[in-house]
Structure formats: structure tokens, C-alpha cells
PDB file of C-alpha atoms in Angstrom:
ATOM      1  CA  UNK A   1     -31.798  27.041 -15.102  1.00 67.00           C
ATOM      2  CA  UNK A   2     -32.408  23.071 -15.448  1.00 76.00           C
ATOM      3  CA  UNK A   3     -29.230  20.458 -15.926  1.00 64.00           C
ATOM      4  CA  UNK A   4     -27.397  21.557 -18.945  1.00 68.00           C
ATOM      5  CA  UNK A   5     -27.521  25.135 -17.734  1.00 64.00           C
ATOM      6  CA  UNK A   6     -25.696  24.409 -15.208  1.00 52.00           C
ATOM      7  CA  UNK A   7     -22.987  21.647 -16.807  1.00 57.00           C
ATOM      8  CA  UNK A   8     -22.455  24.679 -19.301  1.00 56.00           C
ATOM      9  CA  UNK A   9     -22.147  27.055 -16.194  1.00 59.00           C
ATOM     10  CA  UNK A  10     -19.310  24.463 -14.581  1.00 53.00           C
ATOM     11  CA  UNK A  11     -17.567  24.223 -17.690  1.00 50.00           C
ATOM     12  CA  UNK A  12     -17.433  27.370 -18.446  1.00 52.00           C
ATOM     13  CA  UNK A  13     -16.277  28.752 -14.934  1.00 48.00           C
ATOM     14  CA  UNK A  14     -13.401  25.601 -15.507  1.00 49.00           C
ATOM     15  CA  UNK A  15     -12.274  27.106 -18.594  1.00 46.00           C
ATOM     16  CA  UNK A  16     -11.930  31.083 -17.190  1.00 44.00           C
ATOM     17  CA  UNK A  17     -10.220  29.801 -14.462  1.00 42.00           C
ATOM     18  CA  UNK A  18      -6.078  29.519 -15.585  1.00 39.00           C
ATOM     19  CA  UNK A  19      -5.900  25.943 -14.127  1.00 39.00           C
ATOM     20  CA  UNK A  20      -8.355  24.556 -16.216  1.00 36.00           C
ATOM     21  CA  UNK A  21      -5.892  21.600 -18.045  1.00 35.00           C
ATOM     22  CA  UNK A  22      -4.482  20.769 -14.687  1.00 34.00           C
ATOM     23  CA  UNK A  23      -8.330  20.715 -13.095  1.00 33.00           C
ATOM     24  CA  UNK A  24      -9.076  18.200 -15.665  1.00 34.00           C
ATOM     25  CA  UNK A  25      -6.170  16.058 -15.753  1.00 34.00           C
ATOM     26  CA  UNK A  26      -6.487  15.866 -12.397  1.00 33.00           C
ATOM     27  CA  UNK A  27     -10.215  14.622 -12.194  1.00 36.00           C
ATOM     28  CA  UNK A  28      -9.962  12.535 -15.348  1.00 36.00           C
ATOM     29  CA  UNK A  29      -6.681  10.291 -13.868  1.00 42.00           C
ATOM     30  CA  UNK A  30      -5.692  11.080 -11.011  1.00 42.00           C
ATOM     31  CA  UNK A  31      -8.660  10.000  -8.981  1.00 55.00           C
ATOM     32  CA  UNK A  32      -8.768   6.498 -10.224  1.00 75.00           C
ATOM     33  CA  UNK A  33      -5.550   5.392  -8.596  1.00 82.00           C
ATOM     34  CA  UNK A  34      -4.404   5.564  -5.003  1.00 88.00           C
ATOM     35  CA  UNK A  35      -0.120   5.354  -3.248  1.00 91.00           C
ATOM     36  CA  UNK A  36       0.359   1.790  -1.841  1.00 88.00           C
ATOM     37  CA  UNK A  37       0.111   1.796   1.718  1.00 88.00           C
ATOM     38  CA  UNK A  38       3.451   0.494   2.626  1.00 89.00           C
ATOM     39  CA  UNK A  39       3.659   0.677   6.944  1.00 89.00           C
ATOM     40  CA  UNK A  40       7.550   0.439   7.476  1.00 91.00           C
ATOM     41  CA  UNK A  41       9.739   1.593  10.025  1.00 91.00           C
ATOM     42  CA  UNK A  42      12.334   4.237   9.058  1.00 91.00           C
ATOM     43  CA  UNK A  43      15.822   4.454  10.478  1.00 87.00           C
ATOM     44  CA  UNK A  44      15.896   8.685   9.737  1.00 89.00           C
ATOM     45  CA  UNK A  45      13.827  10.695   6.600  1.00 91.00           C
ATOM     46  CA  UNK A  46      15.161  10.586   3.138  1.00 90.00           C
ATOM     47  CA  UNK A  47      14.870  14.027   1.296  1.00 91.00           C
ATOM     48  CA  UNK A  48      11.490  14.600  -0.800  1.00 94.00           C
ATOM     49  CA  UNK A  49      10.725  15.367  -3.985  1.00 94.00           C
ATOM     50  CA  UNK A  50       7.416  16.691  -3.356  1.00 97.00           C
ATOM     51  CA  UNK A  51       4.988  17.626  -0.002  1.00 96.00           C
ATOM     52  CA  UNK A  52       1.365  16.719  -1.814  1.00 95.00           C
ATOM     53  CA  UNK A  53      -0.366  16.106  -4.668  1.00 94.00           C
ATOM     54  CA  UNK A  54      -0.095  19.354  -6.536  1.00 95.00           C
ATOM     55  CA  UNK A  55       3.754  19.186  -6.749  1.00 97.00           C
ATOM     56  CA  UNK A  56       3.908  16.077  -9.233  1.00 95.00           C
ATOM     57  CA  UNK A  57       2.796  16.010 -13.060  1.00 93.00           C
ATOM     58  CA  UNK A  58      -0.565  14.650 -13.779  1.00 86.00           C
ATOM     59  CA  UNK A  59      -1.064  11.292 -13.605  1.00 89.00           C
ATOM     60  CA  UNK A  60       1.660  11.197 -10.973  1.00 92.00           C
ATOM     61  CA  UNK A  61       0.957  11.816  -7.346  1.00 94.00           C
ATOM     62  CA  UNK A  62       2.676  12.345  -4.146  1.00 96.00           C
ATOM     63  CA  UNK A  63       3.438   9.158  -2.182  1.00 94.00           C
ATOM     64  CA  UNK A  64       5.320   7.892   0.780  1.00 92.00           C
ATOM     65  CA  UNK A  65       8.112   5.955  -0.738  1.00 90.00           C
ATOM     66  CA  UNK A  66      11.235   4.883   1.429  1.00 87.00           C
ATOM     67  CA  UNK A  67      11.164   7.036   3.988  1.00 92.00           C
ATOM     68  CA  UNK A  68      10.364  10.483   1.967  1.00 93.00           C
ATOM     69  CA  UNK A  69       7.664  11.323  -0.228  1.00 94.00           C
ATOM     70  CA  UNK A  70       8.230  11.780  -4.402  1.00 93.00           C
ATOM     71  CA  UNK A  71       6.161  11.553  -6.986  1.00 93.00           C
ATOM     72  CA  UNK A  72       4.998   8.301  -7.987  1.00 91.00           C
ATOM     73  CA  UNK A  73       2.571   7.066 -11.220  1.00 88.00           C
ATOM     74  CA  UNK A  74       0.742   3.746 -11.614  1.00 82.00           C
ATOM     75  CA  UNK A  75       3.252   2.390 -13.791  1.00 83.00           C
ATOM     76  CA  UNK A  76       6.003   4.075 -12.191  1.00 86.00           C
ATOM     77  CA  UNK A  77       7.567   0.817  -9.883  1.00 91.00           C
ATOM     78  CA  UNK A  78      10.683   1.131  -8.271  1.00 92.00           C
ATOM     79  CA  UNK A  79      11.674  -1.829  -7.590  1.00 94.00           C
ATOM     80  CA  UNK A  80      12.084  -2.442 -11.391  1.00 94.00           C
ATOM     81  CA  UNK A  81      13.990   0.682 -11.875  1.00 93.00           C
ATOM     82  CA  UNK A  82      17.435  -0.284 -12.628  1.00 91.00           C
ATOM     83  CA  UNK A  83      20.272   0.012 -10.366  1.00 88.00           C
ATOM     84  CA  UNK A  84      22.305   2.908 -10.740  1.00 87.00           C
ATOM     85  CA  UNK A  85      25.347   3.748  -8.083  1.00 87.00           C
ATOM     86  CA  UNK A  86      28.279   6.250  -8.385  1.00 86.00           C
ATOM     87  CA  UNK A  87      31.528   5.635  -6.358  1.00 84.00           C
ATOM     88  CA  UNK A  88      31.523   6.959  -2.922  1.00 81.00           C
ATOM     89  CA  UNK A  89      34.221   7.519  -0.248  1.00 76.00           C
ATOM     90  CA  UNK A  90      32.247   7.018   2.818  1.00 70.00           C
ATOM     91  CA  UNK A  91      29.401   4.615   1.342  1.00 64.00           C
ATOM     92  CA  UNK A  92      26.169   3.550   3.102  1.00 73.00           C
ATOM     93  CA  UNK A  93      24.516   0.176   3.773  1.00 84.00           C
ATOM     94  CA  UNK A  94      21.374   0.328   1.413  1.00 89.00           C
ATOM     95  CA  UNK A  95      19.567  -2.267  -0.308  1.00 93.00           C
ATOM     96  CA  UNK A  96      17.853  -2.867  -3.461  1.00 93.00           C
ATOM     97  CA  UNK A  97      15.385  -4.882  -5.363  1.00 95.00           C
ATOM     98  CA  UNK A  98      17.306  -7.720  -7.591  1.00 94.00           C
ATOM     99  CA  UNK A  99      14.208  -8.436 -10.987  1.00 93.00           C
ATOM    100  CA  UNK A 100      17.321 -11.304 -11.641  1.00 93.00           C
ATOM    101  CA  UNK A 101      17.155 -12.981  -7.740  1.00 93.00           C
ATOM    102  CA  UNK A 102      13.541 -11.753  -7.169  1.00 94.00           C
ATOM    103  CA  UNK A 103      14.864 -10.501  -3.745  1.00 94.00           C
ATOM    104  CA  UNK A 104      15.905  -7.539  -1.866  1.00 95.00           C
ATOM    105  CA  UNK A 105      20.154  -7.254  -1.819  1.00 94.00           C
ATOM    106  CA  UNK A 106      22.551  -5.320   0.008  1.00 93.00           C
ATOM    107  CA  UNK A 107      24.665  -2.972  -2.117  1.00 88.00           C
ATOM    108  CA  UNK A 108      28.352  -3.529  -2.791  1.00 80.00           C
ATOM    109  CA  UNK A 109      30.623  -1.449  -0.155  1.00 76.00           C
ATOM    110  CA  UNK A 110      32.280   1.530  -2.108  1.00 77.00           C
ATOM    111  CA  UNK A 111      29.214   2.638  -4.018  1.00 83.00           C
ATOM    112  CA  UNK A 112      26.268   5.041  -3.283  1.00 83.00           C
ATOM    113  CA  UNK A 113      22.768   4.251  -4.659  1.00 85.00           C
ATOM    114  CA  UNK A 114      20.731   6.711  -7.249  1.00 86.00           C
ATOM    115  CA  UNK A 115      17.623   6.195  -8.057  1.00 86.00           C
ATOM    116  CA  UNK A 116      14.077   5.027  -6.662  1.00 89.00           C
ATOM    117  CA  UNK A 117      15.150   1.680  -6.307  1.00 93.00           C
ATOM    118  CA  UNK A 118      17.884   1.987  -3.248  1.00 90.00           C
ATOM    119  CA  UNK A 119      16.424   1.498   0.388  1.00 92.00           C
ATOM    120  CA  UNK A 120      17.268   2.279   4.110  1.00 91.00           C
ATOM    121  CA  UNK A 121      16.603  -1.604   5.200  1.00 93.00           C
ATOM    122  CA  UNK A 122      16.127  -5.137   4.431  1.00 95.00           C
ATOM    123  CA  UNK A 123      12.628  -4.864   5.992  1.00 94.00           C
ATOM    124  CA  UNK A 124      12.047  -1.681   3.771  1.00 94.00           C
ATOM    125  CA  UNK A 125      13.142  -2.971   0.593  1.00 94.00           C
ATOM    126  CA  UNK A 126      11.021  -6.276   1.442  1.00 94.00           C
ATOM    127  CA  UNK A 127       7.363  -4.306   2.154  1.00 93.00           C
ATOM    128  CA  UNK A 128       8.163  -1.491  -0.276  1.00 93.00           C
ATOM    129  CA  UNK A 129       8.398  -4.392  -3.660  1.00 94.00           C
ATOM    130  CA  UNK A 130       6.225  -6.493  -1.980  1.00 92.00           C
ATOM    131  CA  UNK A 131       3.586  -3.905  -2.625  1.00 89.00           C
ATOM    132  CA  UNK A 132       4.311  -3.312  -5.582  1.00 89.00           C
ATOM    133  CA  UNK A 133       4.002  -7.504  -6.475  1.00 89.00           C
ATOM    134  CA  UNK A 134       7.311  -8.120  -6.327  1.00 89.00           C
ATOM    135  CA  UNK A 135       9.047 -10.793  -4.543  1.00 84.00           C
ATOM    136  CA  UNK A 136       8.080 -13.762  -2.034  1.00 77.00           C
ATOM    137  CA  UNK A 137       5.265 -13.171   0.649  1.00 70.00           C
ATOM    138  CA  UNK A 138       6.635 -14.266   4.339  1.00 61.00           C
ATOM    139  CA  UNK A 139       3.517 -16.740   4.192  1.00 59.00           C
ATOM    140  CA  UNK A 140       0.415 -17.226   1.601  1.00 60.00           C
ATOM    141  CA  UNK A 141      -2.542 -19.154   2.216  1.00 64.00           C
ATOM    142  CA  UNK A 142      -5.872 -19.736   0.931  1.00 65.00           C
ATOM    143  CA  UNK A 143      -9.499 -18.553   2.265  1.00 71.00           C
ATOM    144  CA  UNK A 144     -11.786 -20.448  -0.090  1.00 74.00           C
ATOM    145  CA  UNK A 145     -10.669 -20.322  -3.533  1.00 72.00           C
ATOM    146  CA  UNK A 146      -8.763 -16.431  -2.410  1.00 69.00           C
ATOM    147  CA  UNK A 147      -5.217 -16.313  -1.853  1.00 63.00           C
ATOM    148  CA  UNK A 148      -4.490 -13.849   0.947  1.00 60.00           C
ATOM    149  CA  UNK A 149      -0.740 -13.222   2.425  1.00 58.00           C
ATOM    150  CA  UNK A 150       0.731 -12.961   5.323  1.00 56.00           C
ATOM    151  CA  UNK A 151       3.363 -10.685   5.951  1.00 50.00           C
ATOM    152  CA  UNK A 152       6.155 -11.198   8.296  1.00 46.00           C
TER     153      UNK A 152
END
């Protein structure tokens, strides 16, 4: 059996097999991305949305974000999801990423955080948008003619 014997073999043992769209979707776009590796200490676990890769929709995939893991896409940023809160009687101190001030904020007391885009900590908040190309660097400098930062 030479080459194309056995591409037609491959494609044809993809297409028996039931998972055959989420095979491909998974080859085709999920391998081209990876989760931004975001070291941050957590205060306790926020609930997840998902436990691996498998769990999300393709192109999304399962990532560490703020302390729990959901599923996450390469366009999907949450620091530029918009703020959304609901009234709370016994509220917490979160933060979130302000597109308008560029920064990390605490919430208002008296309202609890929905949404991607609510965090445990400053420091959290900070790395997490950082990553994601948001905000100011703790220090930048240049190596040659390559900007490289320096976080704090």
C-alpha cells in the first residue's frame, strides 16, 4: 500500500469513527493556539467550567483563568468583557479590568461580579490583562531594537 493508500485508510477510519467533526475541528484549530501562562497566586479556587480540553467547543479550550479553569478562545479576552454585577447582601472585594482607565479597579461595595472579567486580587487582575496586552507593564526596556517587560 504506498502514500495515498494509506491517507485514504486514515480518512476513512476518521469518518467511521462518530467523532469525526470534533477530530477535525480539533486538529484543524485547536492546535495552533495555546492558554496564556498567567503564574498568580490564588487566595482559594473559583468554580470551573470545564476540567480539559474536551469539555469546551472547538476552537475554545480549557485554560487556567482566575483561579479556576473555563473555556477560553483566542479572541475570547476577559478583560474586555464588560462589567456585569447584580446586588448582593454580603458582597466581596473583587476587582476588574477598567478598557476606560486602562487599569485594574476594585468593585463598588454592595455588588457581586458576573462574568469573566471579575478577579480575586489586584495582583490577579494585573497578570491576568497583562497577558492578554492589556494595561501598563511594572517596567519595559529594550534589548537591541526588542522591547521585553518586566513584571513586578
Amino acid at each position: 500500500m504506498g502514500f495515498r493508500g494509506c491517507i485514504l485508510m486514515l480518512l476513512l477510519l476518521m469518518i467511521t469513527s462518530h467523532d469525526y467533526n470534533a477530530s477535525m475541528a480539533f486538529h484543524m484549530s485547536k492546535s495552533n493556539w495555546s492558554c496564556p501562562r498567567i503564574k498568580v497566586k490564588c487566595n482559594s479556587k473559583e468554580p470551573s467550567t470545564c476540567s480539559r480540553n474536551r469539555d469546551c467547543r472547538s476552537p475554545e479550550k480549557c485554560c487556567l483563568l482566575n483561579c479556576g479553569k473555563h473555556c477560553l478562545s483566542p479572541s475570547n479576552d476577559p478583560c474586555t468583557e464588560s462589567l456585569k454585577t447584580k446586588p448582593c447582601s454580603s458582597p466581596l472585594n473583587r476587582w476588574y479590568f477598567s478598557t476606560t482607565k486602562n487599569r485594574c479597579v476594585p468593585l463598588n461595595s454592595g455588588v457581586c461580579p458576573e462574568g469573566r472579567n471579575n478577579f480575586q486580587a489586584f495582583d490577579i487582575c494585573k497578570k491576568t490583562c497583562l497577558a492578554f496586552g492589556h494595561g501598563e507593564p511594572a517596567k519595559q526596556y529594550k534589548l537591541g531594537n526588542k522591547p521585553f517587560t518586566v513584571m513586578a
